[in-house]
XYZ file of C-alpha atoms in Angstrom:
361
model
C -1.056 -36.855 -81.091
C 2.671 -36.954 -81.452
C 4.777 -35.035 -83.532
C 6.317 -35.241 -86.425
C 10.169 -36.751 -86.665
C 12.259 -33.631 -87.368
C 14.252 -34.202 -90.808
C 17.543 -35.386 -91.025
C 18.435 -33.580 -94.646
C 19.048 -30.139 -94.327
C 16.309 -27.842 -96.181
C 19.334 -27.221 -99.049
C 19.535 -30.633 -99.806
C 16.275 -31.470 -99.679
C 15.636 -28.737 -102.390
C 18.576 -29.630 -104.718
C 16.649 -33.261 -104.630
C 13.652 -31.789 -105.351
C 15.085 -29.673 -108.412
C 16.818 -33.090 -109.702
C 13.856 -34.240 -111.183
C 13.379 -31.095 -113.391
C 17.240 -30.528 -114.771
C 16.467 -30.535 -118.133
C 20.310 -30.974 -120.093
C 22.543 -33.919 -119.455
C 25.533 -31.382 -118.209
C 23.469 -30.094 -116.057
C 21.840 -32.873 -114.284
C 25.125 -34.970 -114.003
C 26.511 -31.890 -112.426
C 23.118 -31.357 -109.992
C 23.948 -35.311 -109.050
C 27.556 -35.241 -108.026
C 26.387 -32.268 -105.551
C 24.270 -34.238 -103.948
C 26.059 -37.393 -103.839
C 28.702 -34.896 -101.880
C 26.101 -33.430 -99.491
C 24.594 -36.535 -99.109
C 28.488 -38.300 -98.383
C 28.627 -35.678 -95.204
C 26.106 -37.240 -93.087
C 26.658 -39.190 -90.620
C 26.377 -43.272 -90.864
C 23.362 -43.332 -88.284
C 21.094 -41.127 -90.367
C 20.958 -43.430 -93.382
C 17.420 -45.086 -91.342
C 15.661 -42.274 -91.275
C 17.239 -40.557 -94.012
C 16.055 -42.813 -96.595
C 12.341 -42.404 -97.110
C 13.222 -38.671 -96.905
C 16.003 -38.847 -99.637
C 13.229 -41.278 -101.586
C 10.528 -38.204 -101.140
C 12.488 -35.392 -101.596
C 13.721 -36.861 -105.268
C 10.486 -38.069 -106.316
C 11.661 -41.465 -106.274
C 9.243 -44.373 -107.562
C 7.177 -45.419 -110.649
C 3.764 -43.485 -109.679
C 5.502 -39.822 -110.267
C 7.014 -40.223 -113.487
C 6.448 -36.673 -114.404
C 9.247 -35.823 -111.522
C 11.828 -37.862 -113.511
C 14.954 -36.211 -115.140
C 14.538 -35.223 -118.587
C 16.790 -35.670 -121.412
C 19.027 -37.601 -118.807
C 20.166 -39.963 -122.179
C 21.674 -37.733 -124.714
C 19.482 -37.632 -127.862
C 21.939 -36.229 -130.796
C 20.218 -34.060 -132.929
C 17.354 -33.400 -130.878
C 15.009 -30.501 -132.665
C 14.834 -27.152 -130.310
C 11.057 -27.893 -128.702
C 11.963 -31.483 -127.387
C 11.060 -30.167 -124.202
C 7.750 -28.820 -125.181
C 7.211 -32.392 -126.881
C 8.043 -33.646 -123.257
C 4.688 -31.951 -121.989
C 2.779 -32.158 -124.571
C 3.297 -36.467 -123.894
C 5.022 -36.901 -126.989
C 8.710 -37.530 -125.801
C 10.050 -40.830 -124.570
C 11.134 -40.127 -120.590
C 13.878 -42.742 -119.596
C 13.419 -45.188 -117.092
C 15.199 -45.518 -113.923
C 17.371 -48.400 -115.300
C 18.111 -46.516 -118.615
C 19.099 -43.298 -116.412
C 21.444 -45.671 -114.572
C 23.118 -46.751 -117.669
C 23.539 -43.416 -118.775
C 24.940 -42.341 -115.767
C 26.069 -44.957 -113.063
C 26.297 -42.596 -110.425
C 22.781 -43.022 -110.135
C 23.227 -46.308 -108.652
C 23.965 -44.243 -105.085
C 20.958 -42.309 -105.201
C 18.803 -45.420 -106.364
C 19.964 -47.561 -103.407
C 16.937 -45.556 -101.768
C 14.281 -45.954 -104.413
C 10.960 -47.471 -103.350
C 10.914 -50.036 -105.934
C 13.075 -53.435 -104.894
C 13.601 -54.167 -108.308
C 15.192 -50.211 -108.725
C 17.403 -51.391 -105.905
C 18.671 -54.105 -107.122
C 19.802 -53.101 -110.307
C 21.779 -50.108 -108.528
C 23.576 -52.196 -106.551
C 24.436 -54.327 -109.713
C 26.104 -50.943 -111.086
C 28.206 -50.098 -108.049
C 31.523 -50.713 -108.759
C 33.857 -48.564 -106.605
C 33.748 -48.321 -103.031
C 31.951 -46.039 -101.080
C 33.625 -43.030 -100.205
C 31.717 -42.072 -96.845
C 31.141 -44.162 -94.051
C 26.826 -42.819 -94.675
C 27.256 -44.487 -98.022
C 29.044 -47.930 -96.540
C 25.993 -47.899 -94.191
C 23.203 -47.489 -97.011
C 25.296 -50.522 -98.716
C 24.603 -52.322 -95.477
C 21.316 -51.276 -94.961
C 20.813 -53.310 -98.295
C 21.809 -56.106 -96.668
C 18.883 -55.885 -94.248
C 16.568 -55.014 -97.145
C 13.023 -56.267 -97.104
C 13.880 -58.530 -100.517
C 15.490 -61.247 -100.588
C 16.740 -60.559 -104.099
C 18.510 -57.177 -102.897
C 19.848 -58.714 -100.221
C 21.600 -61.213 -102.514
C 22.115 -57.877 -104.722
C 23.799 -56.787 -101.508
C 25.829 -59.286 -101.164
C 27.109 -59.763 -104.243
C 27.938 -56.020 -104.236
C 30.018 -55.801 -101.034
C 31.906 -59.158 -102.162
C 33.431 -57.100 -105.148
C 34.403 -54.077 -103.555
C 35.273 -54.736 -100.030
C 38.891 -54.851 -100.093
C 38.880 -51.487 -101.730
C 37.079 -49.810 -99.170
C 39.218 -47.490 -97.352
C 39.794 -48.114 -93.785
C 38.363 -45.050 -92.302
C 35.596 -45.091 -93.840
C 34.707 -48.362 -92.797
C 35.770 -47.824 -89.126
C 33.279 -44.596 -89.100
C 30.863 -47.126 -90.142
C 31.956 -49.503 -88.028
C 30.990 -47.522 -85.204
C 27.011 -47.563 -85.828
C 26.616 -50.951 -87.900
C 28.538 -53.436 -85.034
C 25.622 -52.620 -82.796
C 23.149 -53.209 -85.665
C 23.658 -56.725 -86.169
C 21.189 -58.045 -83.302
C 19.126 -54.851 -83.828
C 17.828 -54.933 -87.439
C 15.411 -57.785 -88.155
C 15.762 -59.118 -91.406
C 18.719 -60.186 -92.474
C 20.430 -63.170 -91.349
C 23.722 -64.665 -92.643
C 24.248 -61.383 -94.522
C 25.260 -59.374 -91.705
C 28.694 -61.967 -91.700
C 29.475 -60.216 -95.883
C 30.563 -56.869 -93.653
C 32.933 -59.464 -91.390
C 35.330 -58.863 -94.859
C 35.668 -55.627 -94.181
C 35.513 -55.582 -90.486
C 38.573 -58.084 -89.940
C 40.968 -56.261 -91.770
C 44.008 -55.204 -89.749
C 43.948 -51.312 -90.923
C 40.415 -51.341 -90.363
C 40.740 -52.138 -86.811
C 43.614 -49.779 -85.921
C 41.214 -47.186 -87.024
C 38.389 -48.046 -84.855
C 40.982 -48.195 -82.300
C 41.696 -44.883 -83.021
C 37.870 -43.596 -83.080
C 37.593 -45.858 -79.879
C 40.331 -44.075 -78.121
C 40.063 -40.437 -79.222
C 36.350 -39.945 -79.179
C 34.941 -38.246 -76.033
C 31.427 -39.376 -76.322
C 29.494 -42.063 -78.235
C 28.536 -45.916 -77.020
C 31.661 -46.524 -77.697
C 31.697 -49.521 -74.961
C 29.021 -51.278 -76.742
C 31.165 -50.501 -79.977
C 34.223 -52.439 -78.036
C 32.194 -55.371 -77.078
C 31.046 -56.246 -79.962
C 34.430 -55.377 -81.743
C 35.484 -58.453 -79.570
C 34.658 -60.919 -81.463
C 37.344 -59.995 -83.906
C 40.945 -61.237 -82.423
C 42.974 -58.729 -84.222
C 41.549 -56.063 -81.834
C 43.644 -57.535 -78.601
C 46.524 -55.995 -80.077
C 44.969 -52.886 -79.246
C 43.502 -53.226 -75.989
C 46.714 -52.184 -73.891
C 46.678 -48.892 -75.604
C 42.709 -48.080 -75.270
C 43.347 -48.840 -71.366
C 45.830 -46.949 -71.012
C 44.187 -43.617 -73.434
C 40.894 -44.003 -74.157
C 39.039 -40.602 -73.662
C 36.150 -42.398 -71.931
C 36.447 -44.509 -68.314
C 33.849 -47.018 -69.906
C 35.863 -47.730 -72.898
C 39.258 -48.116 -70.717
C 37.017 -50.125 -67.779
C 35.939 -52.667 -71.133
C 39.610 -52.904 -72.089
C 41.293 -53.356 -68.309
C 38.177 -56.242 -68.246
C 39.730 -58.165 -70.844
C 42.888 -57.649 -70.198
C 42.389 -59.232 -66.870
C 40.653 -61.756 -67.446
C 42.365 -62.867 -70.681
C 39.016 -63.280 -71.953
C 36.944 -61.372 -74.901
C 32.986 -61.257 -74.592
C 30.749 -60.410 -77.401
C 26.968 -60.477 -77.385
C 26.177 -63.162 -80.001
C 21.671 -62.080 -80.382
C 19.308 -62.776 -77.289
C 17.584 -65.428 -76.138
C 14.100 -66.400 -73.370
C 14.347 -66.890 -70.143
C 11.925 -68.329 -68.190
C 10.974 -66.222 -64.820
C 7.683 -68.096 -63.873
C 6.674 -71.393 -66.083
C 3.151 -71.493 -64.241
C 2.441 -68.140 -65.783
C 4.014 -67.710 -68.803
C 6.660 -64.968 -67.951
C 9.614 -64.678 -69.940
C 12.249 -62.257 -70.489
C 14.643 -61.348 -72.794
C 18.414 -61.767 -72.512
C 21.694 -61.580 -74.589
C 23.440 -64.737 -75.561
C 27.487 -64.677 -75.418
C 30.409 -65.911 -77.048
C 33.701 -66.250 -75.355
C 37.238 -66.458 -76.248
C 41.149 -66.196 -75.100
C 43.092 -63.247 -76.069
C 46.670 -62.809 -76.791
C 48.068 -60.529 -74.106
C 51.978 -59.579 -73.848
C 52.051 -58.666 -69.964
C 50.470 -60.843 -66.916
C 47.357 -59.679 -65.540
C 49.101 -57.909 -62.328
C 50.490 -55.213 -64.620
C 46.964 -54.331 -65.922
C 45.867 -54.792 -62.294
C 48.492 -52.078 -60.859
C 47.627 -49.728 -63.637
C 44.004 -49.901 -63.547
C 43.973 -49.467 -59.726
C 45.365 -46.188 -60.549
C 43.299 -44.834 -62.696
C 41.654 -41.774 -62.829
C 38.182 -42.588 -63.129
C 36.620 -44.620 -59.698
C 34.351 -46.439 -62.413
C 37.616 -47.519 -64.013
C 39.200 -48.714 -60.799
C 36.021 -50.370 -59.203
C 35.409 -52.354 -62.146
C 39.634 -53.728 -62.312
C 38.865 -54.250 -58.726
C 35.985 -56.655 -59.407
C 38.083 -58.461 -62.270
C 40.952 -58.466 -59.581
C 39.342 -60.460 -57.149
C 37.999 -63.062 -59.817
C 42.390 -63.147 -60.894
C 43.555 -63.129 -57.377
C 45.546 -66.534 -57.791
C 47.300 -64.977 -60.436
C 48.418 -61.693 -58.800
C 51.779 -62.138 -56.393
C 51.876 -58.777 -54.653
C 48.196 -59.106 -53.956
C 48.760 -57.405 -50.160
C 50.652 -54.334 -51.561
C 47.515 -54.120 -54.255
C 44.691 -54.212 -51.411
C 46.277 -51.892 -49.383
C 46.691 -49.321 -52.339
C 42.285 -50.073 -52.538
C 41.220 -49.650 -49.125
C 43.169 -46.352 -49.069
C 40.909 -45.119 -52.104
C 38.863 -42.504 -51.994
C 36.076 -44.153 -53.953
C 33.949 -46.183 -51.022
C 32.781 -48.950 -53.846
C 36.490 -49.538 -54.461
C 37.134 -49.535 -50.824
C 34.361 -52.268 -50.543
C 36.228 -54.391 -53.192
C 39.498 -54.200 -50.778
C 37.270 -54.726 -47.704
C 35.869 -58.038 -49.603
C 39.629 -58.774 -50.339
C 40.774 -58.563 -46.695
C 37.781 -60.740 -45.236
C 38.292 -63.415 -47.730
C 42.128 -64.260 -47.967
C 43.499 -66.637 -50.886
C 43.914 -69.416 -48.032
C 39.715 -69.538 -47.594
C 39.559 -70.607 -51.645
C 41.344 -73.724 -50.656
């Protein structure tokens, strides 16, 4: 029998949920709320999955505990002294989820994880201001892969109003989990282009840059290649091979570079391995596109060859032979290979010795 997943919400937030439901005075609950909107905002993006049924739990969530709902969230004026007692004795109106979101919009944040589709798309109707943590930009977008058709819409329509508020960083935290997502989570189609409005912006990009270059660990090469398809990240690519922090981030920019081409995955398709029984197997589709480069691809070459990494410089080797017409000190280049200390870049240079330019003729 397998074990239960271990939380993602720390025990603290998971009570201050649980005491939600019980805050009795307006003040108080609106107070309780903005806490954990805040501890909530700290998470990181790739926790929002599994976070959200806990989050749901935790806060009673959902039409079939209604005696877990905030009381007295609506201010009653003139309220006698044992409205509270009323409450349990089943003689006090308890608001509904929508009436608690009118009363208090920031609701609409905590709501985007309630069970009930029809809870979830009202709260996105009340967002209005952008997310201020790349976990909440990722909830937004989870929306977008909801289970409903009318949230997704919801969804929609919600990131279409706010996206070009959205600060850059946090979407290029998000960025960093939800580029990967596209081909990954099931349900949603066209929506996944809505976050392309946020994702093509020119500040938004120099800050995934920034995450791409500075971060020392991460998928951050998967993150790259799928940044690809956007052409205002060529502008950066000189930079992340020259600084990235990791060799396979710097091996996915030299690559390019090289080449002159960008590769994205663009979802997966079947490939037949044996029609007579049946066998298929999975594999990615691509796109493919020019980038805008300001140097030839023998200046990337002589840099990359130098690297530090010998998975950087193996893999500019392999570009390097498929660019060899376009490289005019390709002798000096070899030589500087075969004297590697690497022996899969040395086999590159031996390749490159036994099959001179002339043979491609």
């Amino acid at each position: 029998m397998s074990s239960p997943a271990t939380p993602v919400l720390p025990p603290e937030l998971s009570a201050k949920l649980a005491a939600l439901a019980t805050r009795p005075a307006h003040s108080e609950t609106g107070h309780a709320l903005d806490e954990i909107l805040s501890a909530l905002a700290k998470l990181p993006a790739h926790f929002v999955v599994r976070a959200s049924r806990e989050i749901a739990t935790s806060a009673g969530l959902g039409w079939w505990q209604p005696e877990k709902r905030p009381i007295q969230i609506i201010p009653t004026h003139g309220a006698p002294p044992f409205s509270r007692l009323k409450y349990f004795l089943g003689l006090e109106w308890v608001p509904s989820d929508n009436e608690l979101l009118a009363a208090n919009p920031n609701f609409a944040w905590l709501f985007l994880f309630h069970p009930s589709g029809y809870v979830r798309e009202a709260a996105l109707c009340y967002v209005d201001a952008p997310p201020e943590s790349s976990f909440f930009f990722t909830a937004l977008a989870w929306r977008l892969n909801d289970w409903a058709a009318p949230v997704r819409q919801a969804a929609e329509h919600c990131f279409k109003r706010i996206s070009g508020e959205i600060a850059a960083t946090v979407a290029a935290d998000a960025a960093l989990y939800l580029l990967e997502r596209r081909f990954i989570w099931g349900r949603w189609r066209d929506e996944a282009n809505i976050l392309d409005l946020v994702f093509t912006r020119d500040d938004v990009l120099a800050a995934l840059a920034t995450h791409l270059q500075g971060k020392p660990t991460g998928p951050l090469a998967t993150c790259l290649r799928h940044a690809l398809r956007y052409p205002g990240i060529d502008q950066h690519l000189p930079r992340l091979a020259a600084a990235a922090v990791q060799p396979s981030v710097r091996a996915a920019a030299y690559r390019c570079l090289i080449s002159g081409k960008a590769i994205w995955p663009v979802g997966f398709e079947s490939i037949w391995i044996d029609k007579v029984y049946g066998l298929r197997r999975r594999a990615p589709m691509l796109e493919t596109r020019t980038i805008q480069r300001d140097r030839p691809a023998a200046d990337f070459v002589e840099a990359g060859i130098r690297d530090k990494s010998p998975f950087v410089r193996k893999v500019v080797a392999d570009a390097m032979i498929a660019v060899r017409a376009q490289i005019p000190n390709e002798e000096k280049l070899v030589a500087h290979l075969a004297a590697d200390r690497s022996s899969l870049v040395r086999s590159r240079a031996d390749f490159l010795m036994r099959h001179p330019r002339t043979s491609e003729l």
